[in-house]
Short mmCIF file of C-alpha atoms in Angstrom, two decimals:
data_model
loop_
_atom_site.label_atom_id
_atom_site.label_comp_id
_atom_site.label_asym_id
_atom_site.label_seq_id
_atom_site.Cartn_x
_atom_site.Cartn_y
_atom_site.Cartn_z
CA MET A 1 48.78 28.22 7.87
CA ILE A 2 46.48 31.11 6.96
CA SER A 3 49.03 32.67 4.61
CA TYR A 4 49.61 29.37 2.80
CA ALA A 5 45.86 28.79 2.47
CA GLN A 6 45.49 32.28 0.98
CA LEU A 7 48.42 31.66 -1.36
CA CYS A 8 46.70 28.52 -2.65
CA GLN A 9 43.52 30.52 -3.21
CA GLU A 10 45.43 33.11 -5.23
CA LYS A 11 47.03 30.40 -7.36
CA THR A 12 43.59 29.10 -8.37
CA LYS A 13 42.97 32.49 -10.02
CA THR A 14 46.07 32.33 -12.21
CA SER A 15 46.15 28.65 -13.14
CA THR A 16 44.44 27.45 -16.32
CA ASN A 17 44.91 23.75 -15.59
CA HIS A 18 41.72 22.20 -14.20
CA GLN A 19 43.47 19.53 -12.17
CA GLU A 20 45.94 22.04 -10.77
CA ILE A 21 43.09 24.34 -9.74
CA LYS A 22 41.35 21.45 -7.96
CA SER A 23 44.60 20.61 -6.19
CA PHE A 24 45.09 24.20 -4.99
CA GLN A 25 41.47 24.37 -3.82
CA LYS A 26 41.89 21.19 -1.78
CA ALA A 27 45.17 22.43 -0.31
CA SER A 28 43.59 25.76 0.61
CA PHE A 29 40.69 24.00 2.33
CA ASP A 30 43.05 21.71 4.27
CA TRP A 31 45.19 24.60 5.51
CA TYR A 32 42.15 26.62 6.55
CA LYS A 33 40.83 23.60 8.42
CA LYS A 34 44.08 23.31 10.37
CA ALA A 35 43.97 27.02 11.24
CA ALA A 36 40.28 26.76 12.17
CA ALA A 37 41.19 24.14 14.77
CA GLN A 38 42.97 27.01 16.53
CA GLN A 39 39.80 29.17 16.28
CA HIS A 40 41.34 31.65 13.84
CA PRO A 41 38.39 33.84 12.69
CA THR A 42 39.60 34.19 9.08
CA ALA A 43 39.98 30.42 8.80
CA LEU A 44 36.55 29.84 10.32
CA ARG A 45 35.00 32.28 7.86
CA GLU A 46 36.77 30.84 4.83
CA LEU A 47 35.79 27.30 5.81
CA GLY A 48 32.21 28.53 5.94
CA ARG A 49 32.54 29.98 2.46
CA LEU A 50 34.23 26.89 1.05
CA TYR A 51 31.68 24.50 2.53
CA GLY A 52 28.90 26.74 1.22
CA ALA A 53 30.29 26.72 -2.33
CA GLY A 54 31.62 23.17 -2.30
CA ILE A 55 35.15 24.32 -3.14
CA GLY A 56 37.96 22.00 -2.07
CA THR A 57 35.42 19.83 -0.29
CA GLU A 58 31.88 18.50 -0.57
CA LYS A 59 29.20 21.19 -0.38
CA ASN A 60 27.66 21.22 3.10
CA ASP A 61 25.35 24.09 4.04
CA LEU A 62 25.01 22.95 7.66
CA LEU A 63 28.77 23.06 8.23
CA SER A 64 28.96 26.29 6.25
CA ALA A 65 26.48 28.01 8.57
CA GLU A 66 28.20 26.55 11.63
CA TYR A 67 31.61 27.93 10.67
CA LEU A 68 30.22 31.30 9.63
CA LYS A 69 28.48 31.56 12.99
CA MET A 70 31.71 30.75 14.82
CA ALA A 71 33.56 33.40 12.81
CA GLY A 72 30.75 35.88 13.41
CA ASP A 73 30.95 35.23 17.14
CA LYS A 74 34.58 36.31 16.86
CA GLN A 75 33.47 39.60 15.27
CA ASP A 76 34.48 38.79 11.69
CA PRO A 77 32.65 41.41 9.55
CA LEU A 78 32.31 39.40 6.33
CA ALA A 79 31.21 36.23 8.12
CA THR A 80 28.53 38.25 9.91
CA LEU A 81 27.28 39.62 6.58
CA LEU A 82 27.22 36.15 5.01
CA LEU A 83 25.42 34.72 8.02
CA GLY A 84 22.74 37.36 7.50
CA GLY A 85 22.23 36.02 3.99
CA TYR A 86 21.75 32.52 5.40
CA TYR A 87 19.04 33.79 7.75
CA GLU A 88 17.39 35.76 4.96
CA ASN A 89 17.17 32.67 2.74
CA GLY A 90 16.69 30.04 5.45
CA ARG A 91 19.90 28.31 4.45
CA GLY A 92 22.16 25.95 6.39
CA GLY A 93 19.46 24.76 8.75
CA LEU A 94 18.88 28.30 10.02
CA PRO A 95 15.34 29.71 10.29
CA LYS A 96 14.25 31.98 7.44
CA ASP A 97 13.98 35.26 9.32
CA ILE A 98 14.46 38.68 7.73
CA HIS A 99 14.71 40.32 11.16
CA LEU A 100 17.59 38.08 12.25
CA ALA A 101 19.19 38.72 8.87
CA LEU A 102 18.88 42.48 9.34
CA ASN A 103 20.45 42.24 12.79
CA CYS A 104 23.44 40.50 11.21
CA TYR A 105 23.72 43.14 8.49
CA LEU A 106 23.61 45.98 11.02
CA LYS A 107 26.24 44.26 13.15
CA ALA A 108 28.44 43.74 10.06
CA ILE A 109 28.16 47.48 9.34
CA GLN A 110 29.31 48.26 12.88
CA LEU A 111 32.24 45.89 12.36
CA GLY A 112 33.27 47.81 9.23
CA GLN A 113 31.83 45.77 6.34
CA PRO A 114 30.73 48.39 3.75
CA THR A 115 28.76 46.03 1.50
CA ALA A 116 26.48 45.23 4.44
CA LEU A 117 24.97 48.69 3.91
CA PHE A 118 23.35 47.45 0.70
CA ALA A 119 22.10 44.24 2.33
CA ALA A 120 20.51 46.30 5.11
CA ALA A 121 18.87 48.63 2.57
CA GLU A 122 17.28 45.69 0.77
CA ALA A 123 16.15 44.11 4.04
CA TYR A 124 14.47 47.33 5.15
CA GLU A 125 12.82 47.55 1.72
CA LYS A 126 11.40 44.03 2.07
CA LEU A 127 10.06 44.99 5.49
CA GLY A 128 8.35 48.05 4.01
CA GLN A 129 10.51 50.42 6.06
CA TYR A 130 11.17 52.67 3.10
CA ASP A 131 12.59 55.57 5.08
CA LYS A 132 15.36 53.34 6.47
CA SER A 133 15.83 51.66 3.10
CA TYR A 134 16.41 55.01 1.39
CA GLU A 135 18.79 56.04 4.17
CA TYR A 136 20.95 52.97 3.63
CA TYR A 137 20.88 53.16 -0.17
CA ASN A 138 22.05 56.74 0.27
CA ARG A 139 24.87 55.57 2.54
CA VAL A 140 25.99 53.08 -0.12
CA VAL A 141 26.15 55.83 -2.75
CA ASN A 142 28.16 58.11 -0.46
CA ASP A 143 30.53 55.50 0.99
CA THR A 144 33.96 56.01 -0.60
CA ARG A 145 34.95 52.41 0.22
CA ILE A 146 32.45 51.14 -2.35
CA SER A 147 33.69 51.43 -5.94
CA LYS A 148 31.43 53.17 -8.44
CA GLN A 149 32.03 50.19 -10.72
CA PHE A 150 30.45 47.77 -8.25
CA LYS A 151 26.96 46.46 -8.98
CA THR A 152 25.91 47.33 -5.42
CA TYR A 153 26.83 50.99 -6.00
CA ARG A 154 24.93 51.21 -9.29
CA THR A 155 21.92 49.38 -7.90
CA ALA A 156 21.84 51.75 -4.91
CA CYS A 157 21.94 54.74 -7.29
CA LEU A 158 19.07 53.19 -9.24
CA ARG A 159 16.94 52.39 -6.19
CA ARG A 160 17.49 55.84 -4.69
CA SER A 161 16.32 57.40 -7.94
CA LEU A 162 13.28 55.12 -8.14
CA TYR A 163 12.15 56.36 -4.73
CA SER A 164 12.35 59.95 -5.99
CA LEU A 165 10.13 58.98 -8.93
CA ASN A 166 7.78 57.07 -6.61
CA TYR A 167 8.53 53.68 -8.17
CA ASP A 168 8.68 50.67 -5.87
CA PRO A 169 11.38 48.21 -7.07
CA THR A 170 9.54 45.28 -5.48
CA THR A 171 6.48 45.74 -7.74
CA LEU A 172 8.42 44.23 -10.64
CA PHE A 173 7.98 40.86 -8.96
CA HIS A 174 4.41 41.26 -7.72
CA GLN A 175 2.60 43.15 -10.50
CA PRO A 176 3.94 41.77 -13.79
CA MET A 177 1.11 43.20 -15.91
CA ALA A 178 0.48 46.49 -14.08
CA SER A 179 -0.06 49.49 -16.35
CA THR A 180 2.45 51.40 -14.22
CA LEU A 181 4.87 50.47 -11.47
CA LYS A 182 4.21 53.61 -9.46
CA SER A 183 3.95 53.00 -5.74
CA SER A 184 1.03 53.75 -3.43
CA HIS A 185 3.47 54.47 -0.58
CA SER A 186 4.56 58.01 -1.62
CA LEU A 187 8.20 56.91 -1.66
CA ASP A 188 9.28 60.29 -3.00
CA LYS A 189 8.80 61.85 0.45
CA TYR A 190 11.92 60.01 1.65
CA SER A 191 14.12 61.32 -1.16
CA ASN A 192 16.21 64.46 -1.49
CA LEU A 193 16.65 64.07 -5.27
CA SER A 194 14.47 66.02 -7.69
CA ILE A 195 12.57 63.96 -10.26
CA THR A 196 14.78 65.47 -12.98
CA GLU A 197 17.96 64.40 -11.15
CA ALA A 198 16.48 60.96 -10.56
CA PHE A 199 15.59 60.51 -14.24
CA GLN A 200 19.05 61.68 -15.34
CA THR A 201 20.65 59.14 -12.99
CA ILE A 202 18.59 56.31 -14.48
CA PHE A 203 19.27 57.58 -18.01
CA SER A 204 23.03 57.66 -17.33
CA LEU A 205 23.01 54.20 -15.76
CA ALA A 206 21.27 52.80 -18.84
CA THR A 207 23.12 54.70 -21.58
CA ARG A 208 26.59 55.48 -20.20
CA ASP A 209 27.08 52.50 -17.89
CA GLN A 210 24.87 50.06 -19.83
CA PHE A 211 23.55 48.89 -16.47
CA LYS A 212 20.88 46.45 -17.60
CA GLU A 213 18.74 46.70 -14.48
CA ALA A 214 18.06 50.33 -15.39
CA TYR A 215 16.56 49.53 -18.81
CA VAL A 216 13.07 48.58 -17.64
CA TRP A 217 12.88 51.62 -15.36
CA LEU A 218 13.94 53.99 -18.12
CA ALA A 219 11.10 52.47 -20.17
CA GLU A 220 8.70 53.17 -17.29
CA CYS A 221 9.86 56.79 -17.05
CA TYR A 222 9.25 57.37 -20.75
CA GLN A 223 5.88 55.58 -20.57
CA ASP A 224 4.65 57.64 -17.61
CA GLY A 225 6.37 60.93 -18.49
CA ASN A 226 8.04 60.69 -15.10
CA GLY A 227 11.02 63.03 -14.83
CA THR A 228 10.97 63.48 -18.60
CA VAL A 229 8.59 64.05 -21.51
CA LYS A 230 6.33 61.09 -22.26
CA ASP A 231 7.71 59.20 -25.26
CA MET A 232 6.19 55.80 -26.07
CA SER A 233 8.67 55.20 -28.88
CA GLN A 234 11.58 55.49 -26.43
CA SER A 235 9.65 53.45 -23.87
CA ILE A 236 9.14 50.56 -26.27
CA GLN A 237 12.77 50.76 -27.40
CA TRP A 238 14.07 50.48 -23.83
CA ARG A 239 11.49 47.88 -22.85
CA THR A 240 12.61 45.76 -25.79
CA LYS A 241 16.25 46.13 -24.70
CA ALA A 242 15.21 45.09 -21.18
CA ALA A 243 13.52 41.98 -22.56
CA LEU A 244 16.21 40.97 -25.05
CA GLU A 245 19.39 42.03 -23.25
CA ALA A 246 18.47 42.00 -19.55
CA ASN A 247 16.10 38.99 -19.67
CA ASP A 248 13.54 41.10 -17.81
CA LEU A 249 10.41 38.97 -17.37
CA TYR A 250 8.14 41.95 -16.71
CA SER A 251 9.19 43.55 -20.01
CA MET A 252 8.70 40.31 -21.95
CA ARG A 253 5.15 39.89 -20.66
CA LYS A 254 4.24 43.53 -21.08
CA LEU A 255 5.51 43.65 -24.67
CA ALA A 256 3.62 40.44 -25.45
CA CYS A 257 0.40 42.00 -24.13
CA MET A 258 1.00 45.27 -26.00
CA TYR A 259 1.62 43.55 -29.34
CA GLU A 260 -1.25 41.11 -28.83
CA GLN A 261 -3.76 43.89 -28.16
CA GLY A 262 -2.20 46.65 -30.26
CA ILE A 263 -1.62 48.94 -27.25
CA GLU A 264 0.61 51.89 -28.30
CA VAL A 265 2.01 49.66 -31.09
CA GLU A 266 0.71 48.13 -34.29
CA ARG A 267 -0.89 44.79 -33.47
CA ASP A 268 1.51 41.94 -34.23
CA VAL A 269 0.46 38.45 -33.13
CA THR A 270 3.77 36.93 -34.23
CA LEU A 271 5.78 39.31 -32.05
CA ALA A 272 3.34 38.78 -29.18
CA GLN A 273 3.85 35.02 -29.39
CA LYS A 274 7.62 35.53 -29.50
CA PHE A 275 7.62 37.51 -26.25
CA TYR A 276 5.16 35.12 -24.56
CA GLN A 277 7.47 32.24 -25.48
CA MET A 278 10.51 34.12 -24.19
CA ALA A 279 8.72 34.70 -20.89
CA ALA A 280 7.75 31.03 -20.63
CA ASP A 281 11.31 29.90 -21.41
CA HIS A 282 12.71 32.37 -18.88
CA ARG A 283 10.42 31.14 -16.09
CA HIS A 284 11.52 27.55 -16.64
CA SER A 285 15.23 28.22 -17.14
#
């Protein structure tokens, strides 16, 4: 039953016919449901995923959480990781609790789920436990099971470098008009990267890998002369790329303010209005 359900899932990836895809999705769900009746952990997990996404069945977060919990109780690593996400977001009728989420992530790591390392790093970061957060970002970077092409790998490289430069990634969301995103927590004390190495990592992520999340931080480095020579021309160039290509709200608002007031740029009310409008559209999209 499991193998046929998985075969149906694979066929959805190769088919281009919408009705055929829907048929395979329904068949996959039905076979997983039969296997789940026998308490097969893979089937329980996949039912949780399918209910959560509304694939092959009606979307039902309550049932999704229920099946993920059953699979997690049977030591399924991925189900345990996903269940942590439900706790973190208060989904599926579960309480929103970052501590319960972190417990799930740590258990998933013990069960062999490598991507749970990144989830744990972010959870520790949200809890302000920056020493543990850096430790787990470092583990992501050094874990050979995680491809260097994965977003989690590149984000971990970025976050690890930000700590070395004493930038707090969470300030992007809480201080949209701050003159600098430098942290008051002395994050650099947790890092074993030099500021030059950290800057070069961010520079490579932005230029070589075109990793859009790095654009705004490269702009900050050039603005503050952090790990490199201060260069406002480069800062504005990368901040503009962050706004236009990465849809970075912080960059949109900061550019609008800079052009409106003529800070480090020639005053341009038209450009200021353009970036203010972009920010407004982005918030309501």
